[in-house]
Short mmCIF file of C-alpha atoms in Angstrom, two decimals:
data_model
loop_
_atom_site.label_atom_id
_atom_site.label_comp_id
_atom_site.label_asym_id
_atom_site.label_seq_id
_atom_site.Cartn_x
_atom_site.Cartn_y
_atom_site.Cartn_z
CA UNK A 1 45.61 3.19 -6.33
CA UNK A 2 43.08 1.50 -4.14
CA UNK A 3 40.82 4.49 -4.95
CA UNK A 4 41.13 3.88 -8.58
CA UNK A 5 40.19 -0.07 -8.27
CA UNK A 6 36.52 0.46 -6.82
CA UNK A 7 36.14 3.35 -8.72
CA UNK A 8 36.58 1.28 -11.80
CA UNK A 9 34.92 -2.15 -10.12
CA UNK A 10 31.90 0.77 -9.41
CA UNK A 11 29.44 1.68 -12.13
CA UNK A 12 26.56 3.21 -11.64
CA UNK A 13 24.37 0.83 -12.27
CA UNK A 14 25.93 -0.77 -9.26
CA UNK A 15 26.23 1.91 -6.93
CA UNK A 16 22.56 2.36 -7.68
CA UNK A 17 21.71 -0.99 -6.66
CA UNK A 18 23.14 -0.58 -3.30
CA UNK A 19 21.65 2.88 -3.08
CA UNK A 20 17.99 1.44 -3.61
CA UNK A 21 18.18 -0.70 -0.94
CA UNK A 22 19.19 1.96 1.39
CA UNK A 23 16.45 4.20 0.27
CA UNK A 24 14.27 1.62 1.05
CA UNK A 25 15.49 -0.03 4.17
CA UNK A 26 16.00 3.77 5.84
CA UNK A 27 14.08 6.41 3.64
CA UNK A 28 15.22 8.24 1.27
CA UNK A 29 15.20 11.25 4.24
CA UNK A 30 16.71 9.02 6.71
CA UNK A 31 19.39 7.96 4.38
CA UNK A 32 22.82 9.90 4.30
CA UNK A 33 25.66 9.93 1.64
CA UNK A 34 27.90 8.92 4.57
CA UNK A 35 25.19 5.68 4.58
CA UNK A 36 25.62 4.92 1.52
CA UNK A 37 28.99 4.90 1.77
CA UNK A 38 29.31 2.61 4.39
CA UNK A 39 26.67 0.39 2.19
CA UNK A 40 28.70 0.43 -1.19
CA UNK A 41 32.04 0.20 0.39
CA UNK A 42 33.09 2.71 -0.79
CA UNK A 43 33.95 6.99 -0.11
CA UNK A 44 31.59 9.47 -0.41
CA UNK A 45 34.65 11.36 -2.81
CA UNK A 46 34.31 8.14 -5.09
CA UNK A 47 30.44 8.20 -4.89
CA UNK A 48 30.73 11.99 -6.14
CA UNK A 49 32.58 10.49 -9.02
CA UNK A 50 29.34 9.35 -10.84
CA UNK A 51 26.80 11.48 -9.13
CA UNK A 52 26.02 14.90 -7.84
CA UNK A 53 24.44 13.98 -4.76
CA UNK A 54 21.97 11.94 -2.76
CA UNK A 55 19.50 13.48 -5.30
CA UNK A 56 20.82 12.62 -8.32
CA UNK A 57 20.92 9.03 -7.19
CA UNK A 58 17.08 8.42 -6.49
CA UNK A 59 16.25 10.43 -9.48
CA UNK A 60 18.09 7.59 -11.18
CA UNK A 61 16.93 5.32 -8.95
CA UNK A 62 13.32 6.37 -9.81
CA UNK A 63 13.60 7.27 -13.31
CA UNK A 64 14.79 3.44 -13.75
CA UNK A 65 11.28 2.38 -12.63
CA UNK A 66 8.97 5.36 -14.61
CA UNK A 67 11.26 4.19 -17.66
CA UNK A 68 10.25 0.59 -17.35
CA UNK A 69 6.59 1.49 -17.22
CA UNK A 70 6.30 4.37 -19.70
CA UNK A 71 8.11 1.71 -21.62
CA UNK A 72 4.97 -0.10 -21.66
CA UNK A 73 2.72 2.38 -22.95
CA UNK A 74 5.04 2.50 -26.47
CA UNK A 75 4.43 -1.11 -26.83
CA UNK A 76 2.62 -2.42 -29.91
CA UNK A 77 0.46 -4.39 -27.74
CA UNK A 78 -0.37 -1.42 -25.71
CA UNK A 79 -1.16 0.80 -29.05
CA UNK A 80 -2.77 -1.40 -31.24
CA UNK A 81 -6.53 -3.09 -31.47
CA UNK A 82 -9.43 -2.58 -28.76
CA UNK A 83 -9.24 -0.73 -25.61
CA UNK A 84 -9.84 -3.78 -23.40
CA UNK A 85 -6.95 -5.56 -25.08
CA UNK A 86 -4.54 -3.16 -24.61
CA UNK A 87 -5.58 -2.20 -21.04
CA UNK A 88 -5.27 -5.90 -20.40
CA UNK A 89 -1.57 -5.82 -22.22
CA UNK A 90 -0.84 -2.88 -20.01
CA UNK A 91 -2.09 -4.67 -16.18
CA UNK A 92 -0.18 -8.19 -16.96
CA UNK A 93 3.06 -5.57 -18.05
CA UNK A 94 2.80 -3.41 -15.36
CA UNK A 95 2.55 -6.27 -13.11
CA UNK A 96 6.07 -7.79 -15.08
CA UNK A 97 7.69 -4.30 -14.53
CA UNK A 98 6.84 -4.10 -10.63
CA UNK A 99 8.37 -7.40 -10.63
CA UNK A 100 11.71 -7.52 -12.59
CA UNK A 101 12.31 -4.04 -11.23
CA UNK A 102 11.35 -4.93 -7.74
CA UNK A 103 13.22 -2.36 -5.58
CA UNK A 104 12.96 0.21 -8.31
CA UNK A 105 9.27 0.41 -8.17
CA UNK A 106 8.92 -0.32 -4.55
CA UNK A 107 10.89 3.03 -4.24
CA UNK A 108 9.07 5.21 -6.33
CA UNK A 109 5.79 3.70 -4.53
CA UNK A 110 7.26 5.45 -1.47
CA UNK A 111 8.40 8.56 -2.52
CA UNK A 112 6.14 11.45 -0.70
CA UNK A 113 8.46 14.26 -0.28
CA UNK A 114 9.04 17.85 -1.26
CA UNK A 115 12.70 18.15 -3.08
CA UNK A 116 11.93 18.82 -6.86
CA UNK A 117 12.63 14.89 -7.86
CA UNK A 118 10.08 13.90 -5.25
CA UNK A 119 7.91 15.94 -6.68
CA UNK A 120 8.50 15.20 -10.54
CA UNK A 121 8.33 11.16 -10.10
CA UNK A 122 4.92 11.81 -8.26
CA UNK A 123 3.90 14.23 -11.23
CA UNK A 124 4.75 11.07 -13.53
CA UNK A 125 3.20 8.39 -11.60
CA UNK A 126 -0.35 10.57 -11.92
CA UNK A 127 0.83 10.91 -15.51
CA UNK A 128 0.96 7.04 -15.89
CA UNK A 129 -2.00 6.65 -13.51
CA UNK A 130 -4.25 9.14 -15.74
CA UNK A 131 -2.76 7.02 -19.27
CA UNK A 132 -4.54 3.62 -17.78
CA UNK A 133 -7.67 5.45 -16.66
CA UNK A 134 -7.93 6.62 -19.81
CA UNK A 135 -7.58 3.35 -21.44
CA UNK A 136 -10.48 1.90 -18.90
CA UNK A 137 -12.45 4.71 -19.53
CA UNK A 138 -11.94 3.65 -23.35
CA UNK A 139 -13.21 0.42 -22.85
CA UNK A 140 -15.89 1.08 -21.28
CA UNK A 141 -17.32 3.23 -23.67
CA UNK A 142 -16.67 0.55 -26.35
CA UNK A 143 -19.09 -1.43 -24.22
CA UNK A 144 -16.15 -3.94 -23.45
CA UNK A 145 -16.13 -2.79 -19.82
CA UNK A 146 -19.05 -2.83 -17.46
CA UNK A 147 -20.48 0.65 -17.23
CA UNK A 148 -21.44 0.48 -13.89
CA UNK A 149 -17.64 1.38 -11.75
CA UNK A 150 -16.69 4.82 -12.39
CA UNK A 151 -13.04 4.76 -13.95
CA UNK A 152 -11.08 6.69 -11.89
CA UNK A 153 -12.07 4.47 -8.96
CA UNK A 154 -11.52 1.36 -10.85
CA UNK A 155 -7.79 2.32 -11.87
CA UNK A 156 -7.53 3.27 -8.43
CA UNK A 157 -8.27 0.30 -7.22
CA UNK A 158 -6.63 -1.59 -9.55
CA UNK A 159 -3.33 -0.16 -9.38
CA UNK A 160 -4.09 -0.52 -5.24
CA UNK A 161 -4.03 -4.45 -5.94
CA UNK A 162 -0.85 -4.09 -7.83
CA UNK A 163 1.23 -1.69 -6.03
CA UNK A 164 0.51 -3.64 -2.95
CA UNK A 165 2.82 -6.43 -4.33
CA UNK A 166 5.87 -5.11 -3.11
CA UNK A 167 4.68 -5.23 0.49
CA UNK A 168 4.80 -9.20 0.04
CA UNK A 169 6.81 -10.37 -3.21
CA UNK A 170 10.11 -12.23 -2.59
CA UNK A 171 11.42 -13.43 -5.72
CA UNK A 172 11.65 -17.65 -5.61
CA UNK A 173 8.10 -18.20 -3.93
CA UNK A 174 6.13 -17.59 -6.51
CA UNK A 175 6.92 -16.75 -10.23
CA UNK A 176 6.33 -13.51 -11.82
CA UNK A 177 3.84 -14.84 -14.37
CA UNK A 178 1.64 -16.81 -11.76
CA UNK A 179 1.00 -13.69 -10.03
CA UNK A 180 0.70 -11.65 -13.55
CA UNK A 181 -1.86 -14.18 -14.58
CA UNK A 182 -4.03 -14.16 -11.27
CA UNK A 183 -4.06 -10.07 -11.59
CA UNK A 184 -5.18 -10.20 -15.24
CA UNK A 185 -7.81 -13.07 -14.11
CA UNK A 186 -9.28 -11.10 -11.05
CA UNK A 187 -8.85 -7.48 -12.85
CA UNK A 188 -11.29 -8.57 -15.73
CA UNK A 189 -13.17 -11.27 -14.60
CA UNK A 190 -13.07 -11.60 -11.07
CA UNK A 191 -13.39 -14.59 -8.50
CA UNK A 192 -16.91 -15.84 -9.11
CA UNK A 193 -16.83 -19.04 -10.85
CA UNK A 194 -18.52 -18.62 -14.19
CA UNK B 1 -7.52 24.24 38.40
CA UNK B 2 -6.90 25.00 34.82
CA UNK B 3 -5.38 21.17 34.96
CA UNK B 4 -8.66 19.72 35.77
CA UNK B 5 -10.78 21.23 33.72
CA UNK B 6 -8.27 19.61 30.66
CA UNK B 7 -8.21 16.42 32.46
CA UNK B 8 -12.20 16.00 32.61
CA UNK B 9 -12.22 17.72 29.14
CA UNK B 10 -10.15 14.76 27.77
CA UNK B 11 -11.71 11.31 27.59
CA UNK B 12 -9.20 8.14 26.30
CA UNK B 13 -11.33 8.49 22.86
CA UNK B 14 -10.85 12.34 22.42
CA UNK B 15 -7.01 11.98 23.67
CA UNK B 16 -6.95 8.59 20.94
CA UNK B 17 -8.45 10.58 17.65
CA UNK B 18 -5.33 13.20 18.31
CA UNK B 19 -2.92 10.11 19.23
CA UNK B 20 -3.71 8.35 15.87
CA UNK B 21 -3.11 11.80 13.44
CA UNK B 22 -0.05 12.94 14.96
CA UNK B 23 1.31 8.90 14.38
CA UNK B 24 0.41 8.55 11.44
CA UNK B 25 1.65 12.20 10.20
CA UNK B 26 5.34 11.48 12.16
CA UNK B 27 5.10 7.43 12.26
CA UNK B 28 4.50 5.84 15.48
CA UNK B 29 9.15 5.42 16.29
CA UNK B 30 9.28 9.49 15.03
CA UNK B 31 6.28 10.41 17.62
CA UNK B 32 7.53 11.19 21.52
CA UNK B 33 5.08 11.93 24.72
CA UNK B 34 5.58 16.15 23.87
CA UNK B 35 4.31 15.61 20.62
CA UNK B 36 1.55 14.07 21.67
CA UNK B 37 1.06 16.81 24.48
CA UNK B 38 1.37 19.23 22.20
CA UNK B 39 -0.79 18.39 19.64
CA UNK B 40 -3.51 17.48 22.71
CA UNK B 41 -3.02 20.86 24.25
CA UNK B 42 -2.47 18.97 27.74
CA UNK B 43 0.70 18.58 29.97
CA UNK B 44 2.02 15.17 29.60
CA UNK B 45 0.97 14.69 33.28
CA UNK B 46 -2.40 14.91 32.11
CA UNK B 47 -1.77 12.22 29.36
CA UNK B 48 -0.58 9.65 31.49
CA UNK B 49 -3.65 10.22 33.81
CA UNK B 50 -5.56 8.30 30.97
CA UNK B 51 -2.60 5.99 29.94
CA UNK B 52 0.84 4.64 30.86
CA UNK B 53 2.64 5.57 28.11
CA UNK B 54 2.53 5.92 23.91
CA UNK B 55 2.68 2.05 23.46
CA UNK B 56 -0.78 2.11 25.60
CA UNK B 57 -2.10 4.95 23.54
CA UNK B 58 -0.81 2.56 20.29
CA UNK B 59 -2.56 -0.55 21.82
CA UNK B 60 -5.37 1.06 22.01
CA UNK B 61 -5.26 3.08 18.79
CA UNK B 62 -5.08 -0.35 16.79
CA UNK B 63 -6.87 -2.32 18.90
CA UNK B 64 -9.75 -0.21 17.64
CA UNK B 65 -8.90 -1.25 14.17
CA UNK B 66 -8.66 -4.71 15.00
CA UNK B 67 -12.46 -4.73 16.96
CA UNK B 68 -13.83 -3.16 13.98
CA UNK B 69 -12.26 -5.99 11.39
CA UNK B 70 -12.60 -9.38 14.09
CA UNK B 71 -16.31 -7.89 14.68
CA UNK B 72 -16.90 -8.51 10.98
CA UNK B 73 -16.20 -12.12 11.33
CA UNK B 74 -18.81 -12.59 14.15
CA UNK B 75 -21.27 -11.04 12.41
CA UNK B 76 -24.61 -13.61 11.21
CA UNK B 77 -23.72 -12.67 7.52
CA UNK B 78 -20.42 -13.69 8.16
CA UNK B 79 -21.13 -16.92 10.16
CA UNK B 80 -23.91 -18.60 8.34
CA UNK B 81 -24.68 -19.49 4.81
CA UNK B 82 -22.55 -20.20 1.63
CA UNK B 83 -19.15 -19.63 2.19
CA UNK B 84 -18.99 -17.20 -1.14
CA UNK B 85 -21.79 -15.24 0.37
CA UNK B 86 -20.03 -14.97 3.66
CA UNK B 87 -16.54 -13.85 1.73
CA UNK B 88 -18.70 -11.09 -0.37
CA UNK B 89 -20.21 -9.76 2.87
CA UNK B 90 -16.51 -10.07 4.84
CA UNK B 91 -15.43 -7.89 1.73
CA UNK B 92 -17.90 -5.18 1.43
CA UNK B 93 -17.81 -5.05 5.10
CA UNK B 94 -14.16 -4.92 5.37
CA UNK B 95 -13.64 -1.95 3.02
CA UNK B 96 -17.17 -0.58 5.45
CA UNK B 97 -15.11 -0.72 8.52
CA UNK B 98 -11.83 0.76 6.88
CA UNK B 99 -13.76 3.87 5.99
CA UNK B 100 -15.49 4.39 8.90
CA UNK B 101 -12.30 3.77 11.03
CA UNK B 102 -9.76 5.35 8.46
CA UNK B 103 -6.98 7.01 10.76
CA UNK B 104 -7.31 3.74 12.88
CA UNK B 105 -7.31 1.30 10.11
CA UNK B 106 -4.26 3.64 8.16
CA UNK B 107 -2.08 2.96 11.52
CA UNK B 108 -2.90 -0.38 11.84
CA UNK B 109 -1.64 -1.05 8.07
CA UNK B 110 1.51 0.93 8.96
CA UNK B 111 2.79 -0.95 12.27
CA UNK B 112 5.78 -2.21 10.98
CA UNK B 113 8.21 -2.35 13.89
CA UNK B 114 9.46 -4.58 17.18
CA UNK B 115 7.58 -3.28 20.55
CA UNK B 116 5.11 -5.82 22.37
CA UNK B 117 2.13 -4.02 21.07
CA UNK B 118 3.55 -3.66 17.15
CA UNK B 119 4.31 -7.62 17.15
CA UNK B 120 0.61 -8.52 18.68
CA UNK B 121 -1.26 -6.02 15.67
CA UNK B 122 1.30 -7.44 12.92
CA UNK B 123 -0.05 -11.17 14.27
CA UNK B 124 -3.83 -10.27 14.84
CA UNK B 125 -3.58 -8.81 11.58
CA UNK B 126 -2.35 -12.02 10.11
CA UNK B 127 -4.78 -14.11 11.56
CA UNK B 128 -7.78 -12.14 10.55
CA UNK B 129 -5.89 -12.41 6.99
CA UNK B 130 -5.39 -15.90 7.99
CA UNK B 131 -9.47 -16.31 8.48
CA UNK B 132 -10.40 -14.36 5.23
CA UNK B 133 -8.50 -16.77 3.47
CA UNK B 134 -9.89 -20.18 4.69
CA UNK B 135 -13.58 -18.38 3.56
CA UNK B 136 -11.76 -18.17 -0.35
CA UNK B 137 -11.01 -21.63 -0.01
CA UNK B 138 -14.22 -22.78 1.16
CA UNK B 139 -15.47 -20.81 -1.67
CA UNK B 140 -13.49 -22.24 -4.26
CA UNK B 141 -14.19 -25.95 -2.53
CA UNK B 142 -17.90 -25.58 -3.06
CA UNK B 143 -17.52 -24.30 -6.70
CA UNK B 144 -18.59 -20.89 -6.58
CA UNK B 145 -14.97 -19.49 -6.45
CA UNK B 146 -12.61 -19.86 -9.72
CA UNK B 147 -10.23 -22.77 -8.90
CA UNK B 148 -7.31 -21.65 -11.15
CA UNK B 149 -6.33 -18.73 -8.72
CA UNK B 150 -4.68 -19.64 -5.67
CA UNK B 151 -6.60 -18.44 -2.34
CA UNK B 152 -3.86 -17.11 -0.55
CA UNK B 153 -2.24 -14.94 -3.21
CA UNK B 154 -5.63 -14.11 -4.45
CA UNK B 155 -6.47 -13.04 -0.74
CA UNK B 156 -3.41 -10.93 -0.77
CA UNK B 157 -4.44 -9.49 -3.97
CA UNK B 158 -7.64 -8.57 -2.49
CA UNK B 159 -6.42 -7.04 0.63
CA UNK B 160 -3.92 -5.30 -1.62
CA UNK B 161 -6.73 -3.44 -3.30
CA UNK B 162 -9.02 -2.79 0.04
CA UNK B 163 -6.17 -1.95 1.65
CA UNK B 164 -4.63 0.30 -0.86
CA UNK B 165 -8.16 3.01 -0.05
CA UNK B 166 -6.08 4.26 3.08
CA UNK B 167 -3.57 6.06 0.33
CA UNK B 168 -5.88 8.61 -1.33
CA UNK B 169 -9.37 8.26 0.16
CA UNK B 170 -10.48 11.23 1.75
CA UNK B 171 -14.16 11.42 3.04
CA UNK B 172 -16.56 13.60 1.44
CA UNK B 173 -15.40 13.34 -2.45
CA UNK B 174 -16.98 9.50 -2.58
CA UNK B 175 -19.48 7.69 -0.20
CA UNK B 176 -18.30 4.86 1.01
CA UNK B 177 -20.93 3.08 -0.02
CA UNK B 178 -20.09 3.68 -3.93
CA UNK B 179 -16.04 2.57 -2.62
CA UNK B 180 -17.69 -0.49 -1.21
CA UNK B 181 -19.61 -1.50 -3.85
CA UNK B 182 -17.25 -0.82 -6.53
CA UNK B 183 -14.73 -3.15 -4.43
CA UNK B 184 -17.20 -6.13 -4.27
CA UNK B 185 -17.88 -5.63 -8.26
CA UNK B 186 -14.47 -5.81 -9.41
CA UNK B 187 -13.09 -8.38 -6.59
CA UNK B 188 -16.31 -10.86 -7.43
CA UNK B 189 -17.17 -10.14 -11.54
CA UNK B 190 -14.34 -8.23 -12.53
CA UNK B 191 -14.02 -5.21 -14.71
CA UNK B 192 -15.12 -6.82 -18.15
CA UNK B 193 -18.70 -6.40 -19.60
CA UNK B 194 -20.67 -9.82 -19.28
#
């Protein structure tokens, strides 16, 4: 009876917002089911309910992150008119995404490993990475970019400003689009006073 | 016999270049005094000859780092003129020092936890963020800096990016000259086409 109430009070959705944490607090290595167990409150039988495994639940847990920024790439902004327009589109979104999906993307920012989800959401993220290079490398041949960084190193660094984020953020300090707006402002234009 | 002729084979600096790889490839909690024996090919005795223990061989692993950065700040470039000139030079200097000193500078960016030596790197690192910052503000005081981005979060955002080179650099593919330069363009003119 008990068993049936947090199975019910338990989605996944909610389960996996517990689980994310974990991950992230302990490692996705370093993290048992028997931890995230203790974490949801509830048995590892009930957690077996909605998932396969440990696996299963950061593939999820991943997948909700790679969705939110492939999301971006479909968007009319991010399809439609000049290169530099749409790469700028796709910087202030990305930077959105990493936001509103904090723990998600701070997750898949960390994963390194060599089980065959590991390996598939760091497949994707050079999938996304190689979409925006191609997008700078666009622009630049429409003249819109300067010609003198190579591409590859400017998405690089680029994403290097964004990613790093998560290592500060903390929702309440500062809001999402002040920090959206001063990567869009120091991505295209820099710091110099013009 | 064998003994000494390890021990007078191993300076602090040889003993340190191992020290630093085998932390940063099993984290600095994950690493124990046979690791570190093993990976030196001396007998622990042998390691603490040099030093008293692996938060020594820490200390001075990061303490490298931290010379390397702090030195920047001392240096006439750094110390005299405009204050935007001094923040450019800071900058490419920065991103000089973290290539030259990658394993040391990786470490230092990855000290996360609660010993002595882990607190003291967290806080120099802070303060030499901390120092970096009060140059943006100078910067954007006497003009030359945009005034609509703040200096701390766009010092973050800067550090983000430098910082970010640990995760795929590896020498030999780029010079760090082109990294350097590339860093300075974007962080000072941005990406767009003037």
């Amino acid at each position: 009876m008990a068993d049936h109430t947090t199975r019910t009070a338990y989605t996944v959705e909610s389960l996996l917002a517990v689980t994310v944490d974990v991950f992230n607090e302990r490692g996705y290595d370093g993290t048992s089911m028997e931890d995230l167990s203790r974490a949801a409150g509830i048995s590892k039988s009930s957690i077996y309910h909605h998932v396969r495994g440990k696996e299963e639940l950061l593939r999820l847990a991943v997948g909700r992150a790679l969705d939110g920024l492939f999301g971006i790439l479909g968007e009319p902004a991010a399809t439609e008119g000049p290169a530099v327009q749409r790469l700028e589109h796709v910087v202030r979104r990305t930077t959105e995404v990493l936001l509103a999906e904090l723990p998600y993307v701070t997750l898949l920012l960390r994963v390194r490993g060599n089980t065959a989800t590991e390996q598939w959401a760091l497949e994707r993220r050079r999938e996304f990475d190689h979409r925006v290079s191609e997008l700078v490398r666009a622009a630049v041949a429409d003249g819109a970019l300067r010609s003198d960084v190579d591409p590859r190193l400017a998405t690089r660094l680029l994403f290097g400003m964004i990613n790093s984020i998560v290592e500060w953020y903390r929702p309440g300090i500062r809001t999402a689009d002040g920090v959206a707006d001063t990567v869009v402002r120091l991505a295209f234009d820099g710091l110099r006073a013009v």
